[in-house]
Short mmCIF file of C-alpha atoms in Angstrom, two decimals:
data_model
loop_
_atom_site.label_atom_id
_atom_site.label_comp_id
_atom_site.label_asym_id
_atom_site.label_seq_id
_atom_site.Cartn_x
_atom_site.Cartn_y
_atom_site.Cartn_z
CA UNK A 1 -0.13 0.47 0.01
CA UNK A 2 1.41 3.54 -0.69
CA UNK A 3 -0.64 6.30 1.30
CA UNK A 4 0.67 10.29 -0.05
CA UNK A 5 -0.49 13.58 1.99
CA UNK A 6 -0.67 16.93 -0.47
CA UNK A 7 -1.18 20.02 1.21
CA UNK A 8 -2.87 22.27 -1.88
CA UNK A 9 -4.72 25.33 -2.63
CA UNK A 10 -7.82 23.92 -4.17
CA UNK A 11 -9.20 20.40 -4.67
CA UNK A 12 -8.67 20.44 -8.29
CA UNK A 13 -4.83 21.09 -7.54
CA UNK A 14 -5.03 18.22 -5.18
CA UNK A 15 -6.79 15.85 -7.67
CA UNK A 16 -4.33 16.34 -10.27
CA UNK A 17 -1.58 15.33 -8.17
CA UNK A 18 -2.89 12.42 -6.91
CA UNK A 19 -4.18 11.26 -10.08
CA UNK A 20 -0.39 11.85 -11.16
CA UNK A 21 1.36 10.25 -8.66
CA UNK A 22 -1.02 7.24 -7.52
CA UNK A 23 -3.21 6.95 -10.56
CA UNK A 24 -7.05 6.84 -11.19
CA UNK A 25 -7.70 3.40 -8.70
CA UNK A 26 -6.25 5.93 -5.77
CA UNK A 27 -8.49 6.17 -2.44
CA UNK A 28 -9.07 9.60 -0.70
CA UNK A 29 -9.32 9.12 3.24
CA UNK A 30 -9.18 12.57 4.80
CA UNK A 31 -9.46 16.05 3.44
CA UNK A 32 -9.42 19.08 5.86
CA UNK A 33 -8.26 22.61 6.08
CA UNK A 34 -5.55 23.68 7.74
CA UNK A 35 -3.23 27.04 7.71
CA UNK A 36 -0.27 27.50 6.68
CA UNK A 37 2.91 29.91 7.56
CA UNK A 38 1.53 33.33 9.87
CA UNK A 39 3.15 34.21 13.32
CA UNK A 40 2.33 31.72 16.84
CA UNK A 41 -0.81 30.49 14.32
CA UNK A 42 -2.37 33.37 13.19
CA UNK A 43 -2.57 35.20 9.85
CA UNK A 44 -1.68 32.12 7.77
CA UNK A 45 -2.64 31.03 4.10
CA UNK A 46 -5.71 28.63 4.06
CA UNK A 47 -5.09 25.21 2.49
CA UNK A 48 -6.16 21.93 2.10
CA UNK A 49 -4.77 18.66 3.14
CA UNK A 50 -5.33 15.68 1.51
CA UNK A 51 -4.13 12.30 2.40
CA UNK A 52 -5.01 9.20 -0.21
CA UNK A 53 -4.04 5.56 -0.91
CA UNK A 54 -3.84 2.96 -3.29
CA UNK A 55 -2.88 -0.46 -2.72
CA UNK A 56 -1.26 -0.76 -6.01
CA UNK A 57 2.50 0.90 -7.33
CA UNK A 58 0.73 3.46 -8.95
CA UNK A 59 1.44 6.50 -11.07
CA UNK A 60 1.56 6.50 -14.94
CA UNK A 61 3.31 3.49 -15.00
CA UNK A 62 0.49 1.31 -13.28
CA UNK A 63 -2.16 3.26 -15.38
CA UNK A 64 -0.30 1.50 -18.51
CA UNK A 65 -0.15 -1.77 -17.12
CA UNK A 66 -3.81 -1.79 -16.43
CA UNK A 67 -4.56 -0.25 -19.92
CA UNK A 68 -6.33 2.79 -18.46
CA UNK A 69 -6.20 5.57 -20.49
CA UNK A 70 -3.14 7.97 -19.78
CA UNK A 71 -3.94 10.30 -16.92
CA UNK A 72 -3.76 13.51 -19.04
CA UNK A 73 -6.48 11.72 -21.49
CA UNK A 74 -8.83 11.48 -18.35
CA UNK A 75 -12.36 13.63 -18.85
CA UNK A 76 -12.32 15.71 -15.64
CA UNK A 77 -16.00 13.74 -14.17
CA UNK A 78 -14.14 10.63 -14.80
CA UNK A 79 -11.25 12.30 -12.31
CA UNK A 80 -13.26 11.78 -9.29
CA UNK A 81 -11.06 8.95 -7.47
CA UNK A 82 -12.94 6.18 -6.49
CA UNK A 83 -13.54 3.93 -3.82
CA UNK A 84 -10.63 0.88 -3.58
CA UNK A 85 -11.34 -2.75 -2.86
CA UNK A 86 -12.54 -3.74 1.06
CA UNK A 87 -9.42 -5.61 0.59
CA UNK A 88 -7.65 -5.93 4.31
CA UNK A 89 -5.65 -2.72 4.19
CA UNK A 90 -8.13 -0.73 2.97
CA UNK A 91 -10.33 -2.06 5.78
CA UNK A 92 -8.00 -0.38 8.61
CA UNK A 93 -7.68 2.68 6.66
CA UNK A 94 -11.85 3.09 6.59
CA UNK A 95 -11.08 2.78 10.62
CA UNK A 96 -8.81 5.86 10.14
CA UNK A 97 -11.13 7.22 8.25
CA UNK A 98 -14.12 6.74 10.80
CA UNK A 99 -12.13 7.84 13.51
CA UNK A 100 -11.17 11.34 11.99
CA UNK A 101 -13.84 11.96 10.18
CA UNK A 102 -15.43 14.85 12.62
CA UNK A 103 -12.26 16.51 12.93
CA UNK A 104 -12.53 17.71 9.27
CA UNK A 105 -14.86 20.07 7.44
CA UNK A 106 -17.33 18.43 4.39
CA UNK A 107 -15.41 17.74 1.40
CA UNK A 108 -16.60 19.79 -2.02
CA UNK A 109 -18.62 18.59 -3.95
CA UNK A 110 -16.15 17.49 -6.75
CA UNK A 111 -15.66 14.42 -4.36
CA UNK A 112 -17.41 11.29 -3.50
CA UNK A 113 -17.85 10.73 -0.09
CA UNK A 114 -16.03 7.44 1.23
CA UNK A 115 -17.68 5.20 3.06
CA UNK A 116 -15.95 2.62 5.30
CA UNK A 117 -17.20 -1.31 4.67
CA UNK A 118 -20.22 -1.52 6.95
CA UNK A 119 -18.05 -4.62 9.23
CA UNK A 120 -15.46 -1.70 10.34
CA UNK A 121 -18.02 0.67 11.19
CA UNK A 122 -19.70 -1.16 13.37
CA UNK A 123 -16.76 -2.11 14.77
CA UNK A 124 -17.20 -0.41 18.73
CA UNK A 125 -13.83 1.05 19.77
CA UNK A 126 -12.37 1.31 23.42
CA UNK A 127 -12.55 5.79 23.08
CA UNK A 128 -16.26 5.00 21.45
CA UNK A 129 -16.91 2.49 24.67
CA UNK A 130 -15.17 4.77 27.05
CA UNK A 131 -17.56 7.83 26.34
CA UNK A 132 -20.63 5.90 25.98
CA UNK A 133 -20.07 4.13 29.34
CA UNK A 134 -19.95 7.71 30.30
CA UNK A 135 -22.80 9.06 28.34
CA UNK A 136 -24.67 6.06 30.13
CA UNK A 137 -24.01 7.35 33.73
CA UNK A 138 -24.67 10.66 33.73
CA UNK A 139 -27.95 9.79 32.57
CA UNK A 140 -28.36 7.48 35.34
CA UNK A 141 -26.98 10.07 37.73
CA UNK A 142 -29.86 12.59 36.47
CA UNK A 143 -32.43 9.94 36.59
CA UNK A 144 -31.22 9.49 40.21
CA UNK A 145 -31.08 13.20 41.10
CA UNK A 146 -35.20 13.64 39.29
CA UNK A 147 -36.40 10.70 41.69
CA UNK A 148 -34.81 11.91 44.64
CA UNK A 149 -36.25 15.19 44.16
CA UNK A 150 -39.83 13.39 43.83
CA UNK A 151 -39.54 11.46 46.37
CA UNK A 152 -38.80 13.48 48.79
CA UNK A 153 -41.31 13.63 51.37
CA UNK A 154 -42.86 17.20 52.03
CA UNK A 155 -42.67 18.56 55.38
CA UNK A 156 -46.27 18.43 57.21
CA UNK A 157 -48.06 21.78 56.75
CA UNK A 158 -47.23 23.19 60.40
CA UNK A 159 -43.55 23.08 59.72
CA UNK A 160 -43.70 23.94 55.85
CA UNK A 161 -45.57 27.10 57.37
CA UNK A 162 -42.11 27.67 59.91
CA UNK A 163 -40.07 27.59 56.75
CA UNK A 164 -41.88 29.41 54.23
CA UNK A 165 -41.61 32.34 57.21
CA UNK A 166 -38.02 32.01 58.12
CA UNK A 167 -37.24 32.01 54.11
CA UNK A 168 -38.98 35.08 54.10
CA UNK A 169 -36.81 36.70 57.17
CA UNK A 170 -34.04 35.96 54.98
CA UNK A 171 -32.46 32.98 57.75
CA UNK A 172 -29.87 31.06 55.67
CA UNK A 173 -32.04 28.24 53.49
CA UNK A 174 -29.16 25.48 54.91
CA UNK A 175 -30.20 26.57 58.62
CA UNK A 176 -33.75 26.15 58.15
CA UNK A 177 -33.09 22.65 56.58
CA UNK A 178 -31.10 21.74 60.05
CA UNK A 179 -34.20 23.64 62.03
CA UNK A 180 -36.82 21.75 60.16
CA UNK A 181 -34.83 18.17 60.02
CA UNK A 182 -34.60 18.29 63.62
CA UNK A 183 -38.27 19.17 64.55
CA UNK A 184 -39.19 16.18 62.12
CA UNK A 185 -36.81 14.11 63.90
CA UNK A 186 -39.12 15.21 67.52
CA UNK A 187 -41.99 14.60 65.56
CA UNK A 188 -41.03 10.80 64.22
CA UNK A 189 -39.56 9.74 67.69
CA UNK A 190 -43.05 10.82 69.60
CA UNK A 191 -45.07 8.88 66.95
CA UNK A 192 -47.70 11.62 66.54
CA UNK A 193 -48.58 13.86 63.87
CA UNK A 194 -46.78 17.13 64.62
CA UNK A 195 -49.39 19.81 65.49
CA UNK A 196 -48.68 23.71 64.87
CA UNK A 197 -48.83 24.65 68.86
CA UNK A 198 -45.46 21.19 68.49
CA UNK A 199 -44.06 22.58 65.43
CA UNK A 200 -43.66 26.48 66.75
CA UNK A 201 -42.40 25.06 70.06
CA UNK A 202 -39.52 23.17 68.74
CA UNK A 203 -38.53 26.05 66.69
CA UNK A 204 -38.52 28.36 69.33
CA UNK A 205 -36.57 26.53 71.52
CA UNK A 206 -34.16 25.43 69.02
CA UNK A 207 -33.42 28.95 68.29
CA UNK A 208 -33.20 30.05 72.11
CA UNK A 209 -30.74 27.56 72.55
CA UNK A 210 -28.89 29.02 69.37
CA UNK A 211 -28.87 32.38 71.51
CA UNK A 212 -28.12 31.39 74.75
CA UNK A 213 -25.30 33.16 76.23
CA UNK A 214 -23.79 33.58 79.81
CA UNK A 215 -22.26 36.91 79.13
CA UNK A 216 -24.42 40.19 80.02
CA UNK A 217 -25.72 42.90 77.34
CA UNK A 218 -24.28 45.92 78.98
CA UNK A 219 -21.05 47.55 78.83
CA UNK A 220 -19.15 46.19 82.12
CA UNK A 221 -18.88 47.96 85.00
CA UNK A 222 -15.33 47.19 85.33
CA UNK A 223 -15.02 47.82 81.42
CA UNK A 224 -12.18 50.91 81.32
CA UNK A 225 -12.23 51.81 77.20
CA UNK A 226 -15.06 50.78 74.73
CA UNK A 227 -14.07 50.34 71.05
CA UNK A 228 -16.80 51.31 68.43
CA UNK A 229 -15.68 49.31 64.99
CA UNK A 230 -18.01 48.97 61.60
CA UNK A 231 -18.27 49.95 58.08
CA UNK A 232 -19.49 53.57 57.36
CA UNK A 233 -22.85 54.87 57.26
CA UNK A 234 -23.90 52.31 60.19
CA UNK A 235 -24.54 55.08 63.14
CA UNK A 236 -21.34 54.32 65.36
CA UNK A 237 -21.37 58.25 66.07
CA UNK A 238 -25.10 58.90 67.00
CA UNK A 239 -25.18 54.97 69.14
CA UNK A 240 -21.91 56.44 71.21
CA UNK A 241 -24.02 59.45 72.12
CA UNK A 242 -26.80 56.89 73.26
CA UNK A 243 -24.45 55.09 75.03
CA UNK A 244 -22.86 57.25 76.97
CA UNK A 245 -26.14 59.26 77.87
CA UNK A 246 -26.87 55.93 79.31
CA UNK A 247 -23.82 55.51 81.43
CA UNK A 248 -23.68 59.06 82.78
CA UNK A 249 -27.52 59.90 83.40
CA UNK A 250 -28.27 56.07 84.79
CA UNK A 251 -24.79 54.58 86.33
CA UNK A 252 -23.46 58.46 86.63
CA UNK A 253 -20.26 57.42 85.46
CA UNK A 254 -17.70 59.86 84.10
CA UNK A 255 -17.03 59.22 80.30
CA UNK A 256 -14.56 60.42 78.08
CA UNK A 257 -15.02 60.34 74.09
CA UNK A 258 -11.86 59.61 72.22
CA UNK A 259 -12.37 59.78 68.16
CA UNK A 260 -9.99 58.93 65.23
CA UNK A 261 -12.56 59.89 63.17
CA UNK A 262 -10.68 62.44 61.38
CA UNK A 263 -11.71 61.26 57.51
CA UNK A 264 -14.99 63.11 58.46
CA UNK A 265 -15.03 66.79 59.81
CA UNK A 266 -18.65 66.44 60.04
CA UNK A 267 -18.10 63.17 62.80
CA UNK A 268 -16.06 65.29 64.56
CA UNK A 269 -18.32 68.14 65.14
CA UNK A 270 -21.56 65.81 65.92
CA UNK A 271 -19.65 63.91 68.36
CA UNK A 272 -18.11 67.47 69.88
CA UNK A 273 -21.84 68.39 70.31
CA UNK A 274 -22.64 65.32 71.96
CA UNK A 275 -19.62 65.54 74.30
CA UNK A 276 -20.50 69.27 74.83
CA UNK A 277 -24.35 68.01 76.13
CA UNK A 278 -23.63 65.68 77.80
CA UNK A 279 -20.39 68.00 79.84
CA UNK A 280 -17.73 64.85 78.46
CA UNK A 281 -14.65 65.79 77.53
CA UNK A 282 -13.32 64.96 74.30
CA UNK A 283 -9.88 63.74 72.93
CA UNK A 284 -8.87 63.67 68.66
CA UNK A 285 -6.53 61.54 67.27
CA UNK A 286 -4.73 61.72 64.37
CA UNK A 287 -2.30 58.79 64.73
CA UNK A 288 -1.58 55.83 67.28
CA UNK A 289 1.24 57.21 68.42
CA UNK A 290 -1.57 60.24 69.71
CA UNK A 291 -3.48 57.66 71.68
CA UNK A 292 -0.72 57.75 74.63
CA UNK A 293 -1.64 61.26 74.98
CA UNK A 294 -5.44 60.86 74.60
CA UNK A 295 -5.37 58.45 77.58
CA UNK A 296 -3.60 60.73 79.86
CA UNK A 297 -5.83 63.42 79.38
CA UNK A 298 -8.80 60.97 80.22
CA UNK A 299 -7.40 59.56 82.94
CA UNK A 300 -9.88 60.73 85.54
CA UNK A 301 -12.69 59.27 83.36
CA UNK A 302 -14.46 56.05 84.39
CA UNK A 303 -15.28 54.92 81.09
CA UNK A 304 -13.84 56.28 77.57
CA UNK A 305 -16.06 55.49 74.28
CA UNK A 306 -13.45 55.79 71.21
CA UNK A 307 -14.96 56.13 68.33
CA UNK A 308 -12.85 54.79 64.81
CA UNK A 309 -13.69 55.90 61.52
CA UNK A 310 -15.87 53.98 59.17
CA UNK A 311 -14.03 53.50 56.40
CA UNK A 312 -13.95 51.08 53.78
CA UNK A 313 -13.46 47.72 55.31
CA UNK A 314 -11.55 45.77 52.29
CA UNK A 315 -8.77 48.53 52.73
CA UNK A 316 -5.45 46.35 54.32
CA UNK A 317 -4.34 49.62 55.27
CA UNK A 318 -7.07 50.75 57.04
CA UNK A 319 -6.93 47.15 58.31
CA UNK A 320 -3.69 47.55 59.74
CA UNK A 321 -4.40 51.34 61.39
CA UNK A 322 -7.69 50.10 63.01
CA UNK A 323 -5.70 47.08 64.73
CA UNK A 324 -3.16 49.46 65.66
CA UNK A 325 -5.90 51.85 67.71
CA UNK A 326 -7.46 48.56 69.43
CA UNK A 327 -4.15 48.55 71.15
CA UNK A 328 -5.36 49.24 74.57
CA UNK A 329 -4.15 48.73 78.53
CA UNK A 330 -6.43 47.92 81.05
CA UNK A 331 -10.13 46.02 80.45
CA UNK A 332 -11.17 46.61 77.14
CA UNK A 333 -14.47 45.50 75.12
CA UNK A 334 -14.74 45.90 71.00
CA UNK A 335 -18.32 46.38 69.94
CA UNK A 336 -18.90 45.53 66.15
CA UNK A 337 -21.65 47.73 64.81
CA UNK A 338 -23.76 47.00 61.97
CA UNK A 339 -26.93 48.08 60.53
CA UNK A 340 -29.97 45.56 59.59
CA UNK A 341 -30.49 47.47 56.39
CA UNK A 342 -27.39 45.20 55.03
CA UNK A 343 -27.49 42.43 52.84
CA UNK A 344 -26.56 39.32 55.53
CA UNK A 345 -23.67 38.61 52.38
CA UNK A 346 -22.07 41.82 53.09
CA UNK A 347 -22.39 41.85 56.70
CA UNK A 348 -20.63 38.62 57.22
CA UNK A 349 -18.14 39.95 54.62
CA UNK A 350 -17.42 42.27 57.58
CA UNK A 351 -17.36 40.66 60.22
CA UNK A 352 -15.10 38.37 58.99
CA UNK A 353 -12.86 41.17 57.97
CA UNK A 354 -13.19 42.86 61.68
CA UNK A 355 -13.03 39.85 63.45
CA UNK A 356 -9.14 39.85 62.65
CA UNK A 357 -9.75 41.24 65.84
CA UNK A 358 -10.88 40.91 69.22
CA UNK A 359 -14.83 41.37 68.61
CA UNK A 360 -16.55 40.78 72.05
CA UNK A 361 -20.21 42.01 70.60
CA UNK A 362 -22.14 43.10 68.39
CA UNK A 363 -25.33 45.91 68.04
CA UNK A 364 -27.64 46.20 65.65
CA UNK A 365 -28.77 49.34 64.36
CA UNK A 366 -31.76 50.91 62.50
CA UNK A 367 -34.28 48.89 63.61
CA UNK A 368 -36.93 50.41 62.77
CA UNK A 369 -35.90 50.34 59.42
CA UNK A 370 -36.16 46.86 58.56
CA UNK A 371 -38.79 44.06 58.12
CA UNK A 372 -36.27 41.31 57.63
CA UNK A 373 -34.11 39.66 61.20
CA UNK A 374 -33.03 36.92 59.98
CA UNK A 375 -30.12 38.61 59.64
CA UNK A 376 -29.35 38.19 63.21
CA UNK A 377 -29.72 34.38 63.68
CA UNK A 378 -27.10 33.95 60.65
CA UNK A 379 -24.46 35.85 62.52
CA UNK A 380 -25.08 34.60 65.85
CA UNK A 381 -24.87 31.30 63.81
CA UNK A 382 -22.04 32.18 62.01
CA UNK A 383 -19.81 34.01 64.29
CA UNK A 384 -19.72 33.53 68.53
CA UNK A 385 -20.38 37.33 69.20
CA UNK A 386 -22.37 37.79 72.39
CA UNK A 387 -25.44 40.30 71.45
CA UNK A 388 -25.95 43.76 73.26
CA UNK A 389 -27.86 46.96 72.56
CA UNK A 390 -30.16 47.50 69.37
CA UNK A 391 -30.88 50.51 68.16
CA UNK A 392 -34.64 51.53 66.72
CA UNK A 393 -34.54 55.67 65.84
CA UNK A 394 -32.86 58.63 66.03
CA UNK A 395 -33.04 60.07 69.50
CA UNK A 396 -30.70 60.65 72.00
CA UNK A 397 -31.00 58.92 73.94
CA UNK A 398 -34.00 57.03 73.65
CA UNK A 399 -34.11 54.96 71.10
CA UNK A 400 -31.73 51.97 72.24
CA UNK A 401 -32.55 49.18 74.35
CA UNK A 402 -30.67 45.46 75.17
CA UNK A 403 -31.79 43.00 72.14
CA UNK A 404 -34.66 40.71 73.51
CA UNK A 405 -33.87 37.15 72.20
CA UNK A 406 -37.31 36.21 72.80
CA UNK A 407 -38.30 39.72 70.70
CA UNK A 408 -36.32 38.48 67.62
CA UNK A 409 -37.55 35.00 68.18
CA UNK A 410 -41.44 36.85 68.16
CA UNK A 411 -40.64 38.76 65.03
CA UNK A 412 -39.24 35.77 63.04
CA UNK A 413 -42.42 33.46 63.46
CA UNK A 414 -45.11 36.39 63.82
CA UNK A 415 -46.91 35.04 60.86
CA UNK A 416 -46.54 31.90 61.26
CA UNK A 417 -48.13 32.42 65.32
CA UNK A 418 -51.31 34.66 64.15
CA UNK A 419 -52.19 32.26 61.45
#
């Protein structure tokens, strides 16, 4: 057998060369478009690659010995190369043709498509068998998933109502699923059909256990410095004024202010205004090096509230600077201030960032500006933080209170309770 490869500009050129080299009994095995020349595979000139073969010696001498007309005398129509007899070598080449067929563009109409012998085309190949097996496995997997979804038992109506309410409150869906599964297990263990009262009781109990803590929500009497950290726009300065008023008016403690929020002039003026109203001293620090002087100026104070700049929590420079500002001698607490109007995805990212420091408590603001409270549950579940206060307005010092876990649970289950 004789196999030869041609790279030509057009199919007529290929036919002429094949006819001249291999004779009219040659077989075209494959054709495909390629690019020749260019730079790094680009800007190359389009060419056609043709692979042809013959079972005989081929060439013009072969044509003469077989009594065929000379190549030059054959009409263009007769120049079309026809399939070779299905000999053993041709069958092997047919398998090669079948494997490569999908990699090549359609052959122009001037050629008759070579059809491999049926015996070869039906013979399974290892690559085909592997591909078919993988497709079969994927179909089986999709079938199992479909039936699993269909066969998954539905929640009893009382639990389904609570599930819908918790998802509406933006409680994380995985956490909701966990709550439902435990309630369902308790129902199955009792051997009785779960009622609305039993479903609500189970979910309330689980949420109460999640919120449970032995720590006090209030600022400890032994605390010397309270740091307030958080992103921009959550209301840290107003919250500090509310808590300072509580310390002055309710606990009769001498309070001092330190602010490092020199990036917003309005923030300094706002805190100075509150300091004047409460008759408490205030110190402004422009760098961590100024802290020592500020603490000396306020050494007569029982407790110092420190306001930090609410800059971009993703800024590594700010993180480093804030970490230096939180290096305080003596008893201290760091309270993370978050707004309930913030998406939980962002709230989680913020908490992850500030959790690099020693966060002790979390304080939520703007409760009056939202009807969704699931973020509180999500945050307590995902982070080991103690709840402290919640604000529900701008009035100083009134619109702040210790957060009530029972009240939050009531708000989460409100609709299902009254339905």
